[in-house]
Amino acid sequence: KKKKYGLRDPVKPKGEAAKEHVATKKKDAGARKKTAKKKKRARHRDPNTEAEVMWDGNYARCQALHAEDPHSWWEGMTGEDHAFGAWLQTQRYNRKIGRLRSDREQRLKKVAFVWDTIEATWELHLKALKKFIRSKTAGKAWWKNLATADAKLDLWCDAQRRAKSHGELAENRQKKLDEIDFVWSVLDATWELRFEELREFIKGHPSGRVGKDNAPKGLLFWTNTQRRKWLQGELDPERERRLEEIGFKWDGRKAKSDEIWEGHFEDLAAFHQLTGNANPGPDDDDETFSWLVHQRRRWHEMPEERRTRLVSLGVSETTPAGQALSRASWKPDWDKFFKDATTPDLQRQLLN
């Protein structure tokens, strides 16, 4: 049978001749492979080959970068120079599969070559976080100021919190973060920060009242949130106990009323200390006199503790006869009321 172009099929040996033919082919193929490997090794060992020159050039760059920054010179190289970054990754891969020559590995160790970039990057972030926490910019609430100072580091911190909540954070990493008092719950840390702020505030305001007229907006908003949760039964019992221990008042209106009462009582006590009398008349102290009249009207309705304190100063249930004002003799001062209730512009409009 002839093939196209008139060529015949080669004659295939049979029997022992066939076995010898196959053995010869294998031997020749093996010899060719050995020769190719020898040539390849020779090329690699030859310092003048293109591959060696390229490797030495990249290594020289490693040395230069290491001299500038011995700790993190390798970071970001893949993004800045793709070819150089790919070469770095090749060295890591060759070492992993056992193909990196021992002499090259030793040379790379001299420049603190990083074989595990994931772990090294994590350590760099940890080092940066330690430095930030020690800085003046951090302050007591470093976790709040970190987002403004270093957004990328803040995202890394969030990633650690998320990994821990999912049970994916390595034990050794968690231990290292615990050593620097890492904040695992930003909400809990913020609550503690506000609690300390409230504690200091109440030292200057013993009534325990936190209102628009006496507290910063941030603290007022936070205390209102605690009240709302308390009313809805959503506040943690331990937090409720701690707030009550420092004298925080849940009812803001009642706290303000108590504060006003205490202020008038202090004025009365000062008057008593000065004069030896706890029944000032309208000419002595009009405000304290009016307050005392109101206390006498609700003498049997007020708490026993307040009544006892008033009696200890010598206050009686009834107003002394000489201080009683007769409603029949009282005449309203309309000119004064008009002046106090209107502005000059409104007065002119009304008079015209």
CSV table of C-alpha atoms in Angstrom, one decimal:
chain,number,residue,atom,x,y,z
A,1,LYS,CA,0.0,0.0,0.0
A,2,LYS,CA,1.4,3.3,-1.0
A,3,LYS,CA,0.9,6.6,0.9
A,4,LYS,CA,0.5,10.0,-0.6
A,5,TYR,CA,3.5,11.2,-2.6
A,6,GLY,CA,4.4,7.5,-3.3
A,7,LEU,CA,6.2,6.9,0.1
A,8,ARG,CA,5.9,3.5,1.7
A,9,ASP,CA,5.3,2.8,5.4
A,10,PRO,CA,8.6,2.1,7.3
A,11,VAL,CA,9.2,-1.6,7.9
A,12,LYS,CA,8.6,-2.4,11.6
A,13,PRO,CA,10.9,-4.9,13.1
A,14,LYS,CA,9.4,-8.0,14.7
A,15,GLY,CA,10.2,-10.2,17.7
A,16,GLU,CA,13.6,-9.7,19.3
A,17,ALA,CA,14.5,-7.1,16.8
A,18,ALA,CA,11.5,-5.0,18.0
A,19,LYS,CA,12.5,-5.2,21.6
A,20,GLU,CA,16.1,-4.2,20.8
A,21,HIS,CA,14.7,-1.3,18.7
A,22,VAL,CA,12.6,0.0,21.6
A,23,ALA,CA,15.4,-0.3,24.1
A,24,THR,CA,17.7,1.6,21.7
A,25,LYS,CA,15.2,4.4,21.4
A,26,LYS,CA,14.8,4.7,25.2
A,27,LYS,CA,18.5,4.7,25.6
A,28,ASP,CA,18.9,7.4,23.1
A,29,ALA,CA,16.1,9.5,24.6
A,30,GLY,CA,17.7,9.1,28.1
A,31,ALA,CA,21.1,10.1,26.8
A,32,ARG,CA,19.6,13.2,25.1
A,33,LYS,CA,17.8,14.2,28.4
A,34,LYS,CA,21.0,13.8,30.4
A,35,THR,CA,22.9,15.9,27.9
A,36,ALA,CA,20.2,18.6,28.0
A,37,LYS,CA,20.4,18.7,31.8
A,38,LYS,CA,24.1,18.9,31.8
A,39,LYS,CA,24.0,21.8,29.4
A,40,LYS,CA,21.3,23.5,31.5
A,41,ARG,CA,23.3,23.1,34.7
A,42,ALA,CA,26.3,24.4,33.0
A,43,ARG,CA,24.4,27.5,31.8
A,44,HIS,CA,23.1,28.1,35.4
A,45,ARG,CA,26.6,27.8,36.8
A,46,ASP,CA,28.1,30.0,34.2
A,47,PRO,CA,28.1,33.6,35.7
A,48,ASN,CA,27.9,35.0,32.3
A,49,THR,CA,24.6,33.5,31.3
A,50,GLU,CA,21.6,35.7,30.8
A,51,ALA,CA,19.6,34.0,33.7
A,52,GLU,CA,22.5,34.5,36.2
A,53,VAL,CA,23.0,38.1,35.2
A,54,MET,CA,19.3,38.8,35.6
A,55,TRP,CA,19.2,37.1,39.0
A,56,ASP,CA,22.3,39.0,40.2
A,57,GLY,CA,20.7,42.2,39.0
A,58,ASN,CA,17.5,41.6,41.0
A,59,TYR,CA,19.5,40.5,44.0
A,60,ALA,CA,21.5,43.8,43.8
A,61,ARG,CA,18.3,45.7,43.9
A,62,CYS,CA,17.3,43.7,47.0
A,63,GLN,CA,20.5,44.7,48.7
A,64,ALA,CA,19.9,48.4,47.9
A,65,LEU,CA,16.3,48.3,49.2
A,66,HIS,CA,17.4,46.5,52.3
A,67,ALA,CA,20.0,49.1,53.0
A,68,GLU,CA,17.3,51.8,52.9
A,69,ASP,CA,14.7,50.0,54.9
A,70,PRO,CA,16.0,46.7,56.6
A,71,HIS,CA,12.5,45.7,57.9
A,72,SER,CA,9.9,46.3,55.3
A,73,TRP,CA,11.8,46.9,52.0
A,74,TRP,CA,9.9,44.0,50.4
A,75,GLU,CA,6.4,45.4,51.1
A,76,GLY,CA,4.5,46.7,48.1
A,77,MET,CA,7.1,45.7,45.5
A,78,THR,CA,4.7,43.6,43.5
A,79,GLY,CA,2.5,46.7,42.9
A,80,GLU,CA,5.3,49.2,42.3
A,81,ASP,CA,7.3,47.0,39.9
A,82,HIS,CA,5.4,44.0,38.6
A,83,ALA,CA,8.5,42.4,37.0
A,84,PHE,CA,10.6,42.7,40.2
A,85,GLY,CA,7.6,41.6,42.4
A,86,ALA,CA,7.2,38.5,40.2
A,87,TRP,CA,10.8,37.7,40.6
A,88,LEU,CA,10.4,37.9,44.4
A,89,GLN,CA,7.4,35.6,44.2
A,90,THR,CA,9.4,33.1,42.0
A,91,GLN,CA,12.1,32.9,44.7
A,92,ARG,CA,9.5,32.1,47.3
A,93,TYR,CA,7.8,29.5,45.1
A,94,ASN,CA,11.1,27.8,44.2
A,95,ARG,CA,12.1,27.5,47.8
A,96,LYS,CA,8.7,26.1,48.7
A,97,ILE,CA,9.0,23.3,46.1
A,98,GLY,CA,12.7,22.7,46.8
A,99,ARG,CA,14.1,24.2,43.5
A,100,LEU,CA,15.9,27.2,45.0
A,101,ARG,CA,19.6,26.7,45.0
A,102,SER,CA,21.2,26.7,48.4
A,103,ASP,CA,23.7,29.4,47.6
A,104,ARG,CA,21.0,31.7,46.4
A,105,GLU,CA,18.9,31.0,49.5
A,106,GLN,CA,21.8,31.9,51.7
A,107,ARG,CA,22.4,35.1,49.8
A,108,LEU,CA,18.7,36.1,50.2
A,109,LYS,CA,18.8,35.5,53.9
A,110,LYS,CA,21.5,38.1,54.2
A,111,VAL,CA,19.0,40.8,53.1
A,112,ALA,CA,16.3,39.6,55.5
A,113,PHE,CA,14.3,38.1,52.6
A,114,VAL,CA,10.7,37.5,53.6
A,115,TRP,CA,9.5,34.0,52.6
A,116,ASP,CA,6.0,34.3,54.2
A,117,THR,CA,4.6,37.7,53.1
A,118,ILE,CA,1.2,37.2,54.8
A,119,GLU,CA,2.7,36.7,58.3
A,120,ALA,CA,5.3,39.4,57.7
A,121,THR,CA,2.6,41.9,56.6
A,122,TRP,CA,0.5,41.1,59.8
A,123,GLU,CA,3.6,41.8,62.0
A,124,LEU,CA,4.2,45.1,60.2
A,125,HIS,CA,0.6,46.2,60.9
A,126,LEU,CA,1.0,45.1,64.6
A,127,LYS,CA,4.2,47.2,64.8
A,128,ALA,CA,2.4,50.2,63.3
A,129,LEU,CA,-0.5,49.8,65.7
A,130,LYS,CA,1.9,49.7,68.7
A,131,LYS,CA,3.6,52.9,67.5
A,132,PHE,CA,0.3,54.7,67.1
A,133,ILE,CA,-1.0,53.7,70.5
A,134,ARG,CA,2.1,55.2,72.1
A,135,SER,CA,1.8,58.4,70.1
A,136,LYS,CA,0.2,61.6,71.4
A,137,THR,CA,-2.3,61.5,68.5
A,138,ALA,CA,-3.9,58.3,69.9
A,139,GLY,CA,-5.1,59.7,73.2
A,140,LYS,CA,-7.0,57.5,75.6
A,141,ALA,CA,-9.6,56.5,73.0
A,142,TRP,CA,-7.0,55.4,70.3
A,143,TRP,CA,-9.6,53.2,68.6
A,144,LYS,CA,-11.7,56.3,67.9
A,145,ASN,CA,-8.8,58.4,66.5
A,146,LEU,CA,-7.3,55.7,64.4
A,147,ALA,CA,-9.8,56.0,61.6
A,148,THR,CA,-8.8,59.6,61.1
A,149,ALA,CA,-5.1,59.1,61.5
A,150,ASP,CA,-4.7,55.9,59.5
A,151,ALA,CA,-7.7,54.5,57.6
A,152,LYS,CA,-5.9,51.4,56.4
A,153,LEU,CA,-4.7,50.4,59.8
A,154,ASP,CA,-8.2,50.9,61.2
A,155,LEU,CA,-9.5,48.5,58.5
A,156,TRP,CA,-6.9,46.0,59.6
A,157,CYS,CA,-8.0,46.3,63.2
A,158,ASP,CA,-11.6,45.7,62.1
A,159,ALA,CA,-10.4,42.6,60.2
A,160,GLN,CA,-8.8,41.2,63.4
A,161,ARG,CA,-12.0,41.8,65.4
A,162,ARG,CA,-14.1,40.1,62.6
A,163,ALA,CA,-11.6,37.1,62.5
A,164,LYS,CA,-11.9,36.6,66.3
A,165,SER,CA,-15.7,36.8,66.2
A,166,HIS,CA,-15.7,34.1,63.5
A,167,GLY,CA,-13.2,31.9,65.4
A,168,GLU,CA,-10.6,32.4,62.6
A,169,LEU,CA,-7.9,34.4,64.5
A,170,ALA,CA,-4.8,32.3,65.3
A,171,GLU,CA,-4.1,31.9,69.0
A,172,ASN,CA,-0.6,33.4,68.8
A,173,ARG,CA,-2.0,36.5,67.0
A,174,GLN,CA,-4.7,37.0,69.6
A,175,LYS,CA,-2.1,36.7,72.4
A,176,LYS,CA,0.0,39.4,70.8
A,177,LEU,CA,-3.0,41.7,70.4
A,178,ASP,CA,-4.0,41.1,74.0
A,179,GLU,CA,-0.5,42.1,75.2
A,180,ILE,CA,-1.1,45.7,73.8
A,181,ASP,CA,-4.7,45.9,75.3
A,182,PHE,CA,-6.3,45.7,71.9
A,183,VAL,CA,-9.9,46.8,71.9
A,184,TRP,CA,-12.0,43.9,70.7
A,185,SER,CA,-15.4,45.6,71.1
A,186,VAL,CA,-15.5,49.3,70.1
A,187,LEU,CA,-19.0,49.7,71.5
A,188,ASP,CA,-18.0,48.3,74.9
A,189,ALA,CA,-14.8,50.5,75.0
A,190,THR,CA,-16.8,53.6,74.0
A,191,TRP,CA,-19.3,52.8,76.8
A,192,GLU,CA,-16.5,52.6,79.4
A,193,LEU,CA,-15.1,55.9,78.1
A,194,ARG,CA,-18.4,57.7,78.5
A,195,PHE,CA,-18.9,56.1,81.9
A,196,GLU,CA,-15.7,57.5,83.2
A,197,GLU,CA,-16.6,60.9,81.7
A,198,LEU,CA,-20.0,60.7,83.6
A,199,ARG,CA,-18.2,59.7,86.8
A,200,GLU,CA,-16.0,62.9,86.6
A,201,PHE,CA,-19.1,65.0,85.7
A,202,ILE,CA,-21.1,63.8,88.7
A,203,LYS,CA,-18.2,64.7,91.0
A,204,GLY,CA,-18.9,68.3,90.1
A,205,HIS,CA,-22.7,67.9,90.0
A,206,PRO,CA,-23.7,65.8,93.1
A,207,SER,CA,-27.4,65.9,92.1
A,208,GLY,CA,-26.5,63.4,89.4
A,209,ARG,CA,-28.6,65.4,86.8
A,210,VAL,CA,-27.3,65.5,83.2
A,211,GLY,CA,-29.2,68.1,81.2
A,212,LYS,CA,-28.9,70.5,78.3
A,213,ASP,CA,-28.0,73.3,80.6
A,214,ASN,CA,-25.1,71.7,82.4
A,215,ALA,CA,-23.6,68.8,80.3
A,216,PRO,CA,-21.7,68.5,77.0
A,217,LYS,CA,-23.8,67.3,74.0
A,218,GLY,CA,-21.9,64.0,73.6
A,219,LEU,CA,-22.4,63.1,77.3
A,220,LEU,CA,-26.0,64.2,77.2
A,221,PHE,CA,-26.8,62.1,74.1
A,222,TRP,CA,-25.1,59.0,75.7
A,223,THR,CA,-27.0,59.4,79.0
A,224,ASN,CA,-30.3,59.7,77.1
A,225,THR,CA,-29.5,56.5,75.3
A,226,GLN,CA,-28.9,54.8,78.7
A,227,ARG,CA,-32.2,56.1,80.0
A,228,ARG,CA,-34.1,54.9,76.9
A,229,LYS,CA,-32.6,51.4,77.2
A,230,TRP,CA,-33.4,51.4,80.9
A,231,LEU,CA,-37.0,52.3,80.3
A,232,GLN,CA,-37.3,49.6,77.6
A,233,GLY,CA,-35.7,47.0,79.8
A,234,GLU,CA,-32.7,46.6,77.4
A,235,LEU,CA,-29.9,47.9,79.6
A,236,ASP,CA,-27.5,45.4,80.9
A,237,PRO,CA,-28.1,44.9,84.7
A,238,GLU,CA,-24.4,45.2,85.5
A,239,ARG,CA,-24.3,48.6,83.7
A,240,GLU,CA,-27.5,49.7,85.4
A,241,ARG,CA,-25.9,48.9,88.8
A,242,ARG,CA,-22.7,50.7,88.0
A,243,LEU,CA,-24.6,53.9,86.9
A,244,GLU,CA,-26.6,53.9,90.1
A,245,GLU,CA,-23.5,53.4,92.2
A,246,ILE,CA,-22.0,56.7,91.0
A,247,GLY,CA,-25.3,58.6,91.6
A,248,PHE,CA,-26.8,58.8,88.1
A,249,LYS,CA,-30.5,59.8,88.1
A,250,TRP,CA,-32.8,58.0,85.7
A,251,ASP,CA,-35.5,60.6,85.9
A,252,GLY,CA,-34.0,63.9,84.6
A,253,ARG,CA,-37.0,66.0,85.6
A,254,LYS,CA,-37.0,64.8,89.1
A,255,ALA,CA,-33.3,65.3,89.3
A,256,LYS,CA,-33.6,68.9,88.2
A,257,SER,CA,-36.4,69.5,90.8
A,258,ASP,CA,-34.2,67.9,93.5
A,259,GLU,CA,-31.3,70.1,92.4
A,260,ILE,CA,-33.4,73.3,92.6
A,261,TRP,CA,-34.6,72.2,96.1
A,262,GLU,CA,-31.1,71.6,97.3
A,263,GLY,CA,-30.0,75.0,96.0
A,264,HIS,CA,-32.8,76.8,97.9
A,265,PHE,CA,-32.0,74.8,101.0
A,266,GLU,CA,-28.3,75.8,100.8
A,267,ASP,CA,-29.4,79.4,100.6
A,268,LEU,CA,-31.6,79.0,103.7
A,269,ALA,CA,-28.8,77.3,105.6
A,270,ALA,CA,-26.5,80.1,104.7
A,271,PHE,CA,-29.1,82.6,105.9
A,272,HIS,CA,-29.5,80.7,109.2
A,273,GLN,CA,-25.8,80.6,109.8
A,274,LEU,CA,-25.5,84.3,109.2
A,275,THR,CA,-28.5,85.5,111.2
A,276,GLY,CA,-29.4,82.5,113.5
A,277,ASN,CA,-32.9,82.6,112.0
A,278,ALA,CA,-34.3,80.2,109.4
A,279,ASN,CA,-37.5,82.2,108.6
A,280,PRO,CA,-36.4,85.0,106.2
A,281,GLY,CA,-39.1,87.5,105.2
A,282,PRO,CA,-39.8,88.9,101.8
A,283,ASP,CA,-37.5,91.8,102.5
A,284,ASP,CA,-34.6,89.6,103.6
A,285,ASP,CA,-34.6,87.2,100.7
A,286,ASP,CA,-37.6,87.2,98.5
A,287,GLU,CA,-36.8,84.0,96.6
A,288,THR,CA,-36.0,82.0,99.7
A,289,PHE,CA,-39.2,83.4,101.4
A,290,SER,CA,-41.3,82.3,98.4
A,291,TRP,CA,-39.7,78.9,98.4
A,292,LEU,CA,-40.4,78.5,102.1
A,293,VAL,CA,-44.1,79.4,101.6
A,294,HIS,CA,-44.3,76.7,98.9
A,295,GLN,CA,-42.7,74.1,101.3
A,296,ARG,CA,-45.1,75.0,104.1
A,297,ARG,CA,-48.1,74.5,101.7
A,298,ARG,CA,-47.0,70.9,101.0
A,299,TRP,CA,-45.6,70.3,104.5
A,300,HIS,CA,-47.3,66.9,104.9
A,301,GLU,CA,-46.7,65.9,101.3
A,302,MET,CA,-42.9,66.3,101.1
A,303,PRO,CA,-40.6,63.4,101.9
A,304,GLU,CA,-39.9,62.9,105.6
A,305,GLU,CA,-36.2,63.4,105.0
A,306,ARG,CA,-36.7,66.9,103.6
A,307,ARG,CA,-39.1,67.9,106.4
A,308,THR,CA,-36.6,66.7,109.0
A,309,ARG,CA,-33.8,68.8,107.4
A,310,LEU,CA,-36.1,71.9,107.5
A,311,VAL,CA,-37.0,71.4,111.1
A,312,SER,CA,-33.3,70.9,112.0
A,313,LEU,CA,-32.8,74.6,111.0
A,314,GLY,CA,-35.8,75.8,113.0
A,315,VAL,CA,-38.4,76.0,110.1
A,316,SER,CA,-42.0,75.7,111.3
A,317,GLU,CA,-45.0,74.5,109.5
A,318,THR,CA,-46.7,77.9,109.5
A,319,THR,CA,-45.3,81.2,108.3
A,320,PRO,CA,-44.6,83.7,111.1
A,321,ALA,CA,-47.5,86.2,111.5
A,322,GLY,CA,-45.3,89.2,110.8
A,323,GLN,CA,-44.2,87.8,107.5
A,324,ALA,CA,-47.6,86.8,106.1
A,325,LEU,CA,-48.6,88.9,103.1
A,326,SER,CA,-52.2,90.0,102.8
A,327,ARG,CA,-53.6,89.5,99.3
A,328,ALA,CA,-56.0,92.4,99.8
A,329,SER,CA,-53.1,94.8,100.3
A,330,TRP,CA,-51.2,93.5,97.3
A,331,LYS,CA,-51.4,95.6,94.1
A,332,PRO,CA,-49.9,94.5,90.8
A,333,ASP,CA,-47.2,96.7,89.3
A,334,TRP,CA,-48.5,96.7,85.7
A,335,ASP,CA,-45.7,99.1,84.5
A,336,LYS,CA,-43.1,96.6,85.7
A,337,PHE,CA,-44.9,93.6,84.2
A,338,PHE,CA,-45.2,95.5,80.9
A,339,LYS,CA,-41.6,96.4,80.9
A,340,ASP,CA,-40.4,92.8,81.7
A,341,ALA,CA,-42.8,91.1,79.3
A,342,THR,CA,-42.1,93.2,76.1
A,343,THR,CA,-39.2,94.4,74.1
A,344,PRO,CA,-38.7,98.1,73.3
A,345,ASP,CA,-39.9,97.6,69.7
A,346,LEU,CA,-43.0,95.8,70.8
A,347,GLN,CA,-43.7,98.5,73.5
A,348,ARG,CA,-43.7,101.2,70.8
A,349,GLN,CA,-46.0,99.2,68.6
A,350,LEU,CA,-48.5,98.7,71.5
A,351,LEU,CA,-48.4,102.3,72.6
A,352,ASN,CA,-49.0,103.5,69.1
